Short mmCIF file of C-alpha atoms in Angstrom, two decimals:
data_model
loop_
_atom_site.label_atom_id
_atom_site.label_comp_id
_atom_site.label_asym_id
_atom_site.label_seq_id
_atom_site.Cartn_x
_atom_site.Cartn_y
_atom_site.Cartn_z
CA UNK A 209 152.12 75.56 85.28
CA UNK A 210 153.79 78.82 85.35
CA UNK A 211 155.82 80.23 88.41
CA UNK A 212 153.70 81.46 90.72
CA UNK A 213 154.50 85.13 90.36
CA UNK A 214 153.09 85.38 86.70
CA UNK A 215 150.30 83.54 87.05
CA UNK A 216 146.88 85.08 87.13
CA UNK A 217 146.22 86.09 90.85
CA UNK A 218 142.41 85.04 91.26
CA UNK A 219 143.29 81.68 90.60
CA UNK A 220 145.54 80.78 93.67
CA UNK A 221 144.59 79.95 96.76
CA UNK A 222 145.24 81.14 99.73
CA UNK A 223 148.66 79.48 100.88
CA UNK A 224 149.65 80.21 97.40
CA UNK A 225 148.56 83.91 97.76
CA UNK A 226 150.80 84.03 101.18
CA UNK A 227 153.35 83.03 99.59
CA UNK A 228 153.90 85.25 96.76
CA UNK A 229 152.99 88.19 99.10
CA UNK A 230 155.99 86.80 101.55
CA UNK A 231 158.22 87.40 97.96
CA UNK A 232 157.14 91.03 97.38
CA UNK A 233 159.22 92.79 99.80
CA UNK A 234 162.52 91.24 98.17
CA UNK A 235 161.20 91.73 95.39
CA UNK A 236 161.56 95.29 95.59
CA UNK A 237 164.56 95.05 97.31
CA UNK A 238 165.88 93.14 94.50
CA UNK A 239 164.55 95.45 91.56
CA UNK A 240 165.73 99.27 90.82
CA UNK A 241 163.09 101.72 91.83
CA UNK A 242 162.93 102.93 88.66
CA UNK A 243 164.13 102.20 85.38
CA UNK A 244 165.91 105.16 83.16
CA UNK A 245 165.29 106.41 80.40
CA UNK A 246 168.09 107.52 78.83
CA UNK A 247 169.93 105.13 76.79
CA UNK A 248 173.78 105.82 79.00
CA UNK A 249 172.40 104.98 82.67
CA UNK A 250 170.30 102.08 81.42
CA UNK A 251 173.57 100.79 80.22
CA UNK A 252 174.39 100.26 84.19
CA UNK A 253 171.02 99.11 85.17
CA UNK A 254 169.25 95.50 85.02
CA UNK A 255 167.75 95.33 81.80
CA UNK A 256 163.99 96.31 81.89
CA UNK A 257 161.07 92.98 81.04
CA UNK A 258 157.52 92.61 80.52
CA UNK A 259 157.32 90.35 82.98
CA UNK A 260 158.32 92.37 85.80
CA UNK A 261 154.96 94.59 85.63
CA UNK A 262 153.21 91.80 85.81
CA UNK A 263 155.21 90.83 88.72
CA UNK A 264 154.58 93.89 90.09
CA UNK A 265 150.59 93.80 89.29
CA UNK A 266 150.70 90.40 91.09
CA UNK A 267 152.88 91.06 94.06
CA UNK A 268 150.29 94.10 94.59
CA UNK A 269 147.16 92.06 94.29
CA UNK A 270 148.49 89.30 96.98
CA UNK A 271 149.50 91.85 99.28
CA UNK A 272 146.14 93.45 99.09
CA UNK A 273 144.55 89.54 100.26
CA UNK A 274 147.10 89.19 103.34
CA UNK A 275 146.14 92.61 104.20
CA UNK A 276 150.16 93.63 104.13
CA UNK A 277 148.95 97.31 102.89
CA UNK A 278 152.42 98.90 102.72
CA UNK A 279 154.33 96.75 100.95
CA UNK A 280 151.26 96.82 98.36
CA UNK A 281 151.47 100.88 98.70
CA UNK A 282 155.11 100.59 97.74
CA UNK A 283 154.75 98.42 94.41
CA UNK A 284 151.65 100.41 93.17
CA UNK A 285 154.27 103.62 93.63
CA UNK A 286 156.84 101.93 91.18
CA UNK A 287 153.52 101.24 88.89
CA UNK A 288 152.95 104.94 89.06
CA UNK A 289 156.64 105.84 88.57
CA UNK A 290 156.86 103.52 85.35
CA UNK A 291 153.46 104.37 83.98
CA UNK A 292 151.49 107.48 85.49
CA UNK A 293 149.20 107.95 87.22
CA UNK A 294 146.81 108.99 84.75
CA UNK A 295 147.07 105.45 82.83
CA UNK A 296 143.60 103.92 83.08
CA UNK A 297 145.39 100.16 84.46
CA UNK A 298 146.84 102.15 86.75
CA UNK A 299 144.13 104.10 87.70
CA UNK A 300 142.03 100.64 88.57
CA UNK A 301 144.62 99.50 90.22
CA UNK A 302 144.97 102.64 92.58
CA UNK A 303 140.68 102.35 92.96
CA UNK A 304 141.48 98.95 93.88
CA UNK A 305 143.65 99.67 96.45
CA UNK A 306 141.03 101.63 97.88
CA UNK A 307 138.63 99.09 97.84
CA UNK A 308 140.74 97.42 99.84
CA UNK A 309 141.53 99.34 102.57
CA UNK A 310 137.66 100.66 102.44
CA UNK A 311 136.16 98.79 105.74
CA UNK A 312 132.77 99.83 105.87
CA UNK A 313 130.15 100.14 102.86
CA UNK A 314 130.11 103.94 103.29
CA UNK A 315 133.55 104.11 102.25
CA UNK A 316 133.13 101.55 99.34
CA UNK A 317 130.23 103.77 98.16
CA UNK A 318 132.64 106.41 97.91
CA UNK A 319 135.02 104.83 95.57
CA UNK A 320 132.09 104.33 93.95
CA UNK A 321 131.22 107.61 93.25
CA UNK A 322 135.22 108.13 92.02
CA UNK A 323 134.56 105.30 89.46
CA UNK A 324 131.51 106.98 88.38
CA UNK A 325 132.66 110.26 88.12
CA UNK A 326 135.96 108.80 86.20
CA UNK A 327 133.17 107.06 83.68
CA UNK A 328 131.02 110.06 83.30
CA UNK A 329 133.98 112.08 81.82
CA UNK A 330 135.47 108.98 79.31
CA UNK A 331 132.55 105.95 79.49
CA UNK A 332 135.13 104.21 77.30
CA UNK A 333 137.69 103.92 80.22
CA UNK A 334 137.71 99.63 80.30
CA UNK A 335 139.67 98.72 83.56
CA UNK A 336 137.66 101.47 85.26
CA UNK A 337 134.31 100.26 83.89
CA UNK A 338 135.17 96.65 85.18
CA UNK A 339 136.33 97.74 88.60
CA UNK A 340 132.87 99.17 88.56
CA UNK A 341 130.90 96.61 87.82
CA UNK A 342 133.12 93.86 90.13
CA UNK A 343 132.69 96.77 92.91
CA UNK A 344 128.62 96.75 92.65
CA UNK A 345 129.30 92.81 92.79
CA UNK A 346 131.16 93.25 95.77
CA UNK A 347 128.41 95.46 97.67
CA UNK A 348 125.54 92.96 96.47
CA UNK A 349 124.31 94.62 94.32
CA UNK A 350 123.89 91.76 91.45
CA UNK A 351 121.16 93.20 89.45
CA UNK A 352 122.90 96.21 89.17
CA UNK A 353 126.00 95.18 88.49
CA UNK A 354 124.59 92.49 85.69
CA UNK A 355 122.96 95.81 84.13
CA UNK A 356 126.29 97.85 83.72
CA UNK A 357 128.24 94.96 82.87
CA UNK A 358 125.61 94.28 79.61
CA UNK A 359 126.10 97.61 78.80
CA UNK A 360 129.59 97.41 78.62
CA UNK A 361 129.39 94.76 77.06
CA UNK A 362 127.02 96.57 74.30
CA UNK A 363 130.57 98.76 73.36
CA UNK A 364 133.22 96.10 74.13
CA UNK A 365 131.66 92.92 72.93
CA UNK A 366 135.11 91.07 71.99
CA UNK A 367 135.96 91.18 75.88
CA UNK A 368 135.43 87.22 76.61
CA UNK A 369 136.58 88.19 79.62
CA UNK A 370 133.43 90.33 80.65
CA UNK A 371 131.76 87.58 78.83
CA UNK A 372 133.06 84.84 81.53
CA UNK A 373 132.25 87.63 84.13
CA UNK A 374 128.54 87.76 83.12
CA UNK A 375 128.12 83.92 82.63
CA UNK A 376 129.62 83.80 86.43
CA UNK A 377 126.92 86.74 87.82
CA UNK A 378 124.52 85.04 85.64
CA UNK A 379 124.99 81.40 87.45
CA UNK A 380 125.29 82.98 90.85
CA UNK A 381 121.82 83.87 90.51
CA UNK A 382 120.33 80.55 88.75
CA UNK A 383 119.47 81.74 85.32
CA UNK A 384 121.54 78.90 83.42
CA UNK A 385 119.62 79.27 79.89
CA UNK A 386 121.94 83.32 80.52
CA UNK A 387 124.68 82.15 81.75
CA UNK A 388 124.91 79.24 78.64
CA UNK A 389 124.23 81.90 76.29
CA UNK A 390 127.24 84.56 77.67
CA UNK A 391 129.40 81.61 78.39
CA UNK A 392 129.20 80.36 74.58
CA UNK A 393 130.10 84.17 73.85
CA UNK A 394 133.08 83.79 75.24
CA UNK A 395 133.64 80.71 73.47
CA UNK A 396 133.45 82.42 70.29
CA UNK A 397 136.01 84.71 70.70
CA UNK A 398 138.22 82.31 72.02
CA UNK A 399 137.32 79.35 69.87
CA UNK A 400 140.29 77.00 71.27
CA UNK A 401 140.32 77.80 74.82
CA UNK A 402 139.68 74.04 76.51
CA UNK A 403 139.17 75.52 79.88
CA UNK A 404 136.00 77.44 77.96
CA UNK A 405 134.79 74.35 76.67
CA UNK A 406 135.07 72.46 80.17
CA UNK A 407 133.77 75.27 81.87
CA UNK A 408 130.25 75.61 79.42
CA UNK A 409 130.33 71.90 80.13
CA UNK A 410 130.41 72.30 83.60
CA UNK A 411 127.21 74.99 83.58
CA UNK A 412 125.28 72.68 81.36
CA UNK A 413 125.56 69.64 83.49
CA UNK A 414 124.61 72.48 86.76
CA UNK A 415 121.56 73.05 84.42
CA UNK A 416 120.91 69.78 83.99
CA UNK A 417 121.11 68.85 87.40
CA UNK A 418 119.34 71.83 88.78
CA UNK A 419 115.83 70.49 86.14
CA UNK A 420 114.42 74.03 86.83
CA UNK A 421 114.23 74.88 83.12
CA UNK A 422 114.26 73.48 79.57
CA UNK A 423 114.72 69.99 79.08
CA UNK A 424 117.61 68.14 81.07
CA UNK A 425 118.22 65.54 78.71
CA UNK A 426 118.88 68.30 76.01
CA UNK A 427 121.83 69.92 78.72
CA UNK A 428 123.14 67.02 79.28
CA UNK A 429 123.89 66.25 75.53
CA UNK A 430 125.56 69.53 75.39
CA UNK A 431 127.48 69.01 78.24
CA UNK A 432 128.65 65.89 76.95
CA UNK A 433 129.56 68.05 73.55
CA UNK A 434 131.71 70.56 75.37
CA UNK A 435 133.54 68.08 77.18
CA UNK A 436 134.03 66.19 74.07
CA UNK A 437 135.65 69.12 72.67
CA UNK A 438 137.70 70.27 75.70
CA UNK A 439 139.66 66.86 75.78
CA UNK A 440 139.68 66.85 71.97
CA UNK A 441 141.78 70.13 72.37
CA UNK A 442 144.03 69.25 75.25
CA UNK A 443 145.31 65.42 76.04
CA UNK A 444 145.51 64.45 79.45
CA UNK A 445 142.56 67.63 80.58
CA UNK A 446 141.81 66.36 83.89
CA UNK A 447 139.21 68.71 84.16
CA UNK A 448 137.62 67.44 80.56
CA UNK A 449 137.72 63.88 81.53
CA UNK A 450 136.29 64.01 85.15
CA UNK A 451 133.15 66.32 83.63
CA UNK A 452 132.96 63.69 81.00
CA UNK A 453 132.51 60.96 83.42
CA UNK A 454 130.36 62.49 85.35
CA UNK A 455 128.08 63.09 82.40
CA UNK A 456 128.19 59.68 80.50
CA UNK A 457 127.88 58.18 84.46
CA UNK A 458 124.58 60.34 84.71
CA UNK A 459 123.35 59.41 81.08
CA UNK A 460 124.39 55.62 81.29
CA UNK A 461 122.39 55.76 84.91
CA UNK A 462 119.38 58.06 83.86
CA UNK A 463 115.82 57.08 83.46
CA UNK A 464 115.03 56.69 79.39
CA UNK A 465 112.00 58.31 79.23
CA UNK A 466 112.78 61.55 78.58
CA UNK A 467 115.21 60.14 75.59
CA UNK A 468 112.51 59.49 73.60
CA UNK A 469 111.74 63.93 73.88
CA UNK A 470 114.97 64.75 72.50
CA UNK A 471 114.82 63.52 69.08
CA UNK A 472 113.12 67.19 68.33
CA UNK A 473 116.05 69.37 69.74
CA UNK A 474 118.93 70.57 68.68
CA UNK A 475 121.40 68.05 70.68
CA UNK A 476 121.27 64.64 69.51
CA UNK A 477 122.61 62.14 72.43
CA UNK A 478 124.98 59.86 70.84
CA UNK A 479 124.44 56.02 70.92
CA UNK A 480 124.18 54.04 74.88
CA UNK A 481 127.46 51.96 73.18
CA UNK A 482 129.27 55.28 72.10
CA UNK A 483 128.60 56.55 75.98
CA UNK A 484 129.44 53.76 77.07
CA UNK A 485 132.78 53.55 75.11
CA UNK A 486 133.38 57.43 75.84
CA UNK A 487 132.70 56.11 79.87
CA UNK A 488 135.17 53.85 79.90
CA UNK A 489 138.02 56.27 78.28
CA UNK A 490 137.47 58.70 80.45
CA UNK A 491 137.75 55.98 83.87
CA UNK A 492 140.81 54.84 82.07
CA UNK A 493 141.98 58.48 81.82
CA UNK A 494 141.05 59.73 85.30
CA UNK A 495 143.20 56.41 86.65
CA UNK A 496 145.70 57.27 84.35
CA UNK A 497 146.53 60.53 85.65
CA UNK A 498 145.62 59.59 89.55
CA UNK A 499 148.29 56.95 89.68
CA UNK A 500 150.83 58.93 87.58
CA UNK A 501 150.32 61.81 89.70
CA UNK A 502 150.95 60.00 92.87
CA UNK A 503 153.14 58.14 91.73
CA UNK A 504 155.36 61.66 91.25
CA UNK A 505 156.00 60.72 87.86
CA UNK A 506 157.96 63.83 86.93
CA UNK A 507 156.37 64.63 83.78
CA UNK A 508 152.85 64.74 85.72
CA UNK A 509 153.13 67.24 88.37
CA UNK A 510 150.82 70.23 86.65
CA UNK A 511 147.68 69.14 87.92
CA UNK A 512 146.25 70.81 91.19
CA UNK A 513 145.92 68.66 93.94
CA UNK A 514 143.00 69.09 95.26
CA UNK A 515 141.46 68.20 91.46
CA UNK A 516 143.26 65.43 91.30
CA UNK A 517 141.99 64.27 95.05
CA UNK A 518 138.69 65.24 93.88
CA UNK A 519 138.91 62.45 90.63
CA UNK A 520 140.37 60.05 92.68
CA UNK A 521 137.39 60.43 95.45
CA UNK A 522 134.96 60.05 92.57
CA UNK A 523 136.09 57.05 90.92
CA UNK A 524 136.92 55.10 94.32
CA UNK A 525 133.20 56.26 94.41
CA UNK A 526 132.19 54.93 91.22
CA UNK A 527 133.69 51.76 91.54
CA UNK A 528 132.00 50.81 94.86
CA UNK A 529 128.55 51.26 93.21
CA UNK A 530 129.83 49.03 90.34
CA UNK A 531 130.88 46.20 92.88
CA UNK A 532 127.49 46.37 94.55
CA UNK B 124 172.36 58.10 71.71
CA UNK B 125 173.68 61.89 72.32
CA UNK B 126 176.67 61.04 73.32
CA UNK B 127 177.53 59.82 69.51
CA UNK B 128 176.61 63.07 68.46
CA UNK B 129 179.82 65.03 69.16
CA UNK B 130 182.79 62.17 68.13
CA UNK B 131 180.75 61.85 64.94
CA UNK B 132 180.35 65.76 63.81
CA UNK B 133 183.81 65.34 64.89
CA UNK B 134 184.64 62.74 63.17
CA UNK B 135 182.44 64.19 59.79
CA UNK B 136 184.57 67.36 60.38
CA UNK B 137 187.83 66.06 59.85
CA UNK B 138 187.31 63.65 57.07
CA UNK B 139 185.30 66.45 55.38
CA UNK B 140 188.42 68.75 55.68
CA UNK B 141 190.55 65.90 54.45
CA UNK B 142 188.43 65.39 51.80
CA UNK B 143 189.01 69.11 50.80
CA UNK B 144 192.38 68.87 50.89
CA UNK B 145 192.71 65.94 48.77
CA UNK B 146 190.80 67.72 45.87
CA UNK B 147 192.83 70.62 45.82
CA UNK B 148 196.01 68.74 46.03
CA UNK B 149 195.07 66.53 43.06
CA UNK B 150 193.88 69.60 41.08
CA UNK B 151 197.26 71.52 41.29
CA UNK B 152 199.33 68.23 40.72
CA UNK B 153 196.67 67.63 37.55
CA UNK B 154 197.02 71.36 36.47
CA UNK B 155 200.89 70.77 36.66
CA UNK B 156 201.09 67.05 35.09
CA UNK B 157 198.68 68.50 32.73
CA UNK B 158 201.23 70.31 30.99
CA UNK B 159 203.52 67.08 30.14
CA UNK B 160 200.59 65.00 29.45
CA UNK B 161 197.63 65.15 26.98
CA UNK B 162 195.41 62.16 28.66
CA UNK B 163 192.05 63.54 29.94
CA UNK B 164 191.89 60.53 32.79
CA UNK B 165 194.22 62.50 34.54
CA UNK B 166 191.75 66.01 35.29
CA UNK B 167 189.12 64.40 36.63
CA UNK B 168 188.94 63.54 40.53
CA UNK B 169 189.71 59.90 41.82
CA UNK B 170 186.18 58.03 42.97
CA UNK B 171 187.61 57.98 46.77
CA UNK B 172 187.43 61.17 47.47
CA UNK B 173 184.15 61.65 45.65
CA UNK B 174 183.23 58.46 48.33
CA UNK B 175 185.06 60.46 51.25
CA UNK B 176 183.13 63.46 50.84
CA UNK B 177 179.48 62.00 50.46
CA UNK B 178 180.18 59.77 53.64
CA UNK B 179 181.95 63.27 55.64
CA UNK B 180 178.49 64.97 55.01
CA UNK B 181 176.20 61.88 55.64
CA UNK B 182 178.22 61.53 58.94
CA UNK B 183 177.80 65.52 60.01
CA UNK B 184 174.23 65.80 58.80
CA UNK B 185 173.10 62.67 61.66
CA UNK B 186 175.66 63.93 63.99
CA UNK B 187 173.94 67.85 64.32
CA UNK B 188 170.56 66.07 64.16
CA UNK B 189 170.96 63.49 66.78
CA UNK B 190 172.70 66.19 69.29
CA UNK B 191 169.50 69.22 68.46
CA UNK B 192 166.89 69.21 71.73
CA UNK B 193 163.74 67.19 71.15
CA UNK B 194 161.47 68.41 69.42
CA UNK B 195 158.58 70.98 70.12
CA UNK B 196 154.76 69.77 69.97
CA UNK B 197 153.30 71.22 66.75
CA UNK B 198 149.69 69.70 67.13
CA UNK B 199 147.37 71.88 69.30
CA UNK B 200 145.85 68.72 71.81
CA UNK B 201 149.66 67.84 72.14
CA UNK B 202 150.83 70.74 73.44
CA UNK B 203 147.97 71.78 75.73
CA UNK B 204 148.03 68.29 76.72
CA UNK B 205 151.75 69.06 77.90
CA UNK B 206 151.01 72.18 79.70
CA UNK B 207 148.11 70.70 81.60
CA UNK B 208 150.02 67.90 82.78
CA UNK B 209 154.12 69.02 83.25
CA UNK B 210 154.76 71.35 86.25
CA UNK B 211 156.49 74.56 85.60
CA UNK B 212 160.40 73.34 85.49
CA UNK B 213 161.65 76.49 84.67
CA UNK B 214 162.39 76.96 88.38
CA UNK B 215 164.64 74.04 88.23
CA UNK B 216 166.15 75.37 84.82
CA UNK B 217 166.18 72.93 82.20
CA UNK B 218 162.69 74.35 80.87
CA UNK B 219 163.13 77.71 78.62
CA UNK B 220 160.79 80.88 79.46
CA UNK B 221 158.49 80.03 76.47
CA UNK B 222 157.56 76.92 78.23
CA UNK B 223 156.44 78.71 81.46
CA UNK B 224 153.49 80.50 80.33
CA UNK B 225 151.27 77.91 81.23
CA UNK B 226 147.33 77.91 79.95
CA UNK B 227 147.32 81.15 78.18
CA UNK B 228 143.30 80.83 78.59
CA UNK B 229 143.53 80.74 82.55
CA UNK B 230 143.51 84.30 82.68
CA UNK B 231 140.32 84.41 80.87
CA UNK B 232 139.10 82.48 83.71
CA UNK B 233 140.50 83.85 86.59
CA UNK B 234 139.02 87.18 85.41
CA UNK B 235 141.65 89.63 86.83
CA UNK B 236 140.03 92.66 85.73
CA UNK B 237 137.17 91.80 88.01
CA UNK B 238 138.70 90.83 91.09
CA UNK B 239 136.71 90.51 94.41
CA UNK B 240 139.37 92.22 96.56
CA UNK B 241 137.23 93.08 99.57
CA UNK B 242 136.06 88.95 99.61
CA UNK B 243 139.48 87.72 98.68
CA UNK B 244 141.08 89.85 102.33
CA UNK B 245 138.30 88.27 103.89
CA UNK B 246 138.42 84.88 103.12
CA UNK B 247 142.19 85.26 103.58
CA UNK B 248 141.29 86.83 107.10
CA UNK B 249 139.40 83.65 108.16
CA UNK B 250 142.06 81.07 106.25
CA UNK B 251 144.95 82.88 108.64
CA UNK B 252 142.57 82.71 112.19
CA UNK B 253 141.92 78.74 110.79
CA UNK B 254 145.84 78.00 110.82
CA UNK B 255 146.15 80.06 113.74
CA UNK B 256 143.93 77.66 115.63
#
């Protein structure tokens, strides 16, 4: 995993988030307010990287979630300095610093209304468009937001992204066959993306579970596809391997009359001694990476904790039934 | 086995620059006998040095390869496998900044773009009264 500073805010949690904020004020004691220019005074300054915008970006988004508004004030002013403030990242970013500091829905409808009036002038302005629609999330309205965010989808359909997005607003509100189809749009732009793979795994066995629509049997092939595929792409997937237990454990445990259904469909399940085989790989995986993980075998220490407490809770699970 | 590396490109070095010099010595003492005597035996190099050279190379070749850094995964499943499972150990410095990027596909998922900044404070809000208590 990558230092905690460049990776992707969303996906920390909230000790994490605490302490990256704690970093951002020397951070910017650390950094030049602004970088030159002109070729003779950059020759006395640090040299200028990619990575420190992102930095930046970060550093702002964590101090939003602690609720440390100055310090967040401060690194959205280098942002400005370096870029503009007319630069549409930027420009989300400030409207996002708003939304923020907005506490009451009056005010949040009021950044609205900037957002909108931003869109009606360029409707082509992306980061503003997808502060939008995350903003109408935010204020519950769903159906809304689902409505603007397949319209911008309709002009920006290579944004897997949005696509994720939509599968996400999709599942929040229980339409899987939706959130299957937007999910697997993401999955063609980014064909080799094994987080994708688990993750339309993941919605497929929800579908399956959930029995509301279409026929169970039929998800839970497909979920048993896309896990296939996730751990095909990446060895040692924790995430691949515990969704492909959990399927082959459901299939291997499920009733057999509806097998006899899905001979029609477009999923074939594979053989009871493939699943079986498949089973017994991924137990052997999951066990694998438990004990080398607690173990603190050096060369194991990526996974996330909590997924790896999650595996280990499962199979101690598993293997109680199997004793009985 | 990397500490062999260094004595033998060592090693490789000097017998390959002895080797050198050996050639060009015989040539200008050939070029010079040469002019007393006829016999074409003379010109050509003695098989040592031939011998001294081949084994000077052979010896530098496996001492550079044995001291390069491992290899980098080439097959896709290998080297996703590697990011998924090694922590970041370019705070601890022997990893290189290509190695830190981690998942380049988490972004995808974390969904940036759309983040839920008002929910985010507030589930922060109720982590920090949780520790608190």
């Amino acid at each position: 995993m990558p230092p905690l500073l460049l990776q992707p805010h969303a996906s920390l949690s909230h000790a994490e988030a605490l302490q990256v904020a704690q970093q951002a004020p020397e951070f910017l004691r650390k950094n030049p307010a602004s970088y030159s220019a002109s070729p003779l005074l950059s020759l006395f300054s640090p040299p200028e990287n990619s990575k420190i915008w992102t930095i930046y970006e970060n550093l702002l988004l964590a101090c939003l979630r602690t609720g440390d508004n100055t310090t967040a004030h401060q690194c959205l002013e280098r942002l400005v300095v370096r870029f503009g403030a007319s630069d549409e990242r930027i420009a989300a970013l400030e409207g996002l610093v708003k939304e923020a500091e907005a506490t009451n829905n009056g005010e949040l409808e009021k950044v609205l209304k900037e957002y909108e009036a931003i869109l009606a002038e360029d409707n082509t302005n992306t980061p503003i468009a997808k502060r939008r629609i995350a903003l109408l999330r935010t204020m519950g309205k769903t159906a809304e937001s689902i409505e603007a965010l397949v319209q911008y989808l309709d002009f920006a359909s290579t944004d897997a992204e949005a696509w994720i997005e939509l599968a996400d607003l999709y599942l929040s509100q229980g339409l899987y066959s939706q959130a299957i189809y937007a999910q697997e749009e993401a999955l063609v732009i980014a064909p080799n993306a094994w987080n994708l793979h688990a993750r339309l795994g993941e919605i497929l066995l929800m579908a399956a579970e959930s029995g509301s629509e279409g026929n169970p049997q039929n998800y839970l092939a497909g979920s048993l596809k896309r896990f296939c595929r996730s751990i095909e792409l990446s060895d040692d997937y924790l995430r691949g391997y515990y969704g492909l237990k959990r399927v082959t454990d459901k299939l291997l445990n499920g009733d057999s009359k509806a097998k006899k259904s899905s001979e029609s469909d477009e999923f074939t399940l594979p053989e009871t001694s493939t699943i079986e085989k498949l089973n017994l790989a991924a137990t052997k995986k999951l066990g694998d990476i438990v004990r080398n993980y607690d173990a603190k075998a050096p060369l194991w220490q990526g996974y996330d904790a909590g997924e790896v407490a999650a595996a280990r809770a499962y199979l101690s699970n598993t293997s109680q039934k199997v004793v009985r | 086995m990397a500490w062999l590396s260094r004595p033998l490109t060592l090693v490789g070095l000097v017998l390959l620059a002895h080797g050198c010099y050996s050639a060009h010595e015989h040539t200008v003492l050939s070029s010079t006998s040469a002019q007393h005597s006829t016999s074409p035996s003379t010109a050509a190099l003695p098989l040592d040095i031939y011998i001294e050279t081949a084994v000077a190379t052979f010896l530098l070749c496996v001492g550079l390869v044995l001291g390069s850094g491992t290899l980098k995964p080439i097959e896709w499943h290998t080297w996703a496998g590697k990011i998924e499972r090694e922590a970041d150990r370019s705070l601890s410095g022997s990893g290189d900044a290509d190695d830190a990027t981690g998942n380049p596909f988490s972004a995808l998922e974390a969904r940036s773009g759309f983040i839920n900044i008002h929910k985010l404070h507030g589930d922060f809000v109720k982590y920090s009264q949780q520790l608190g208590k």
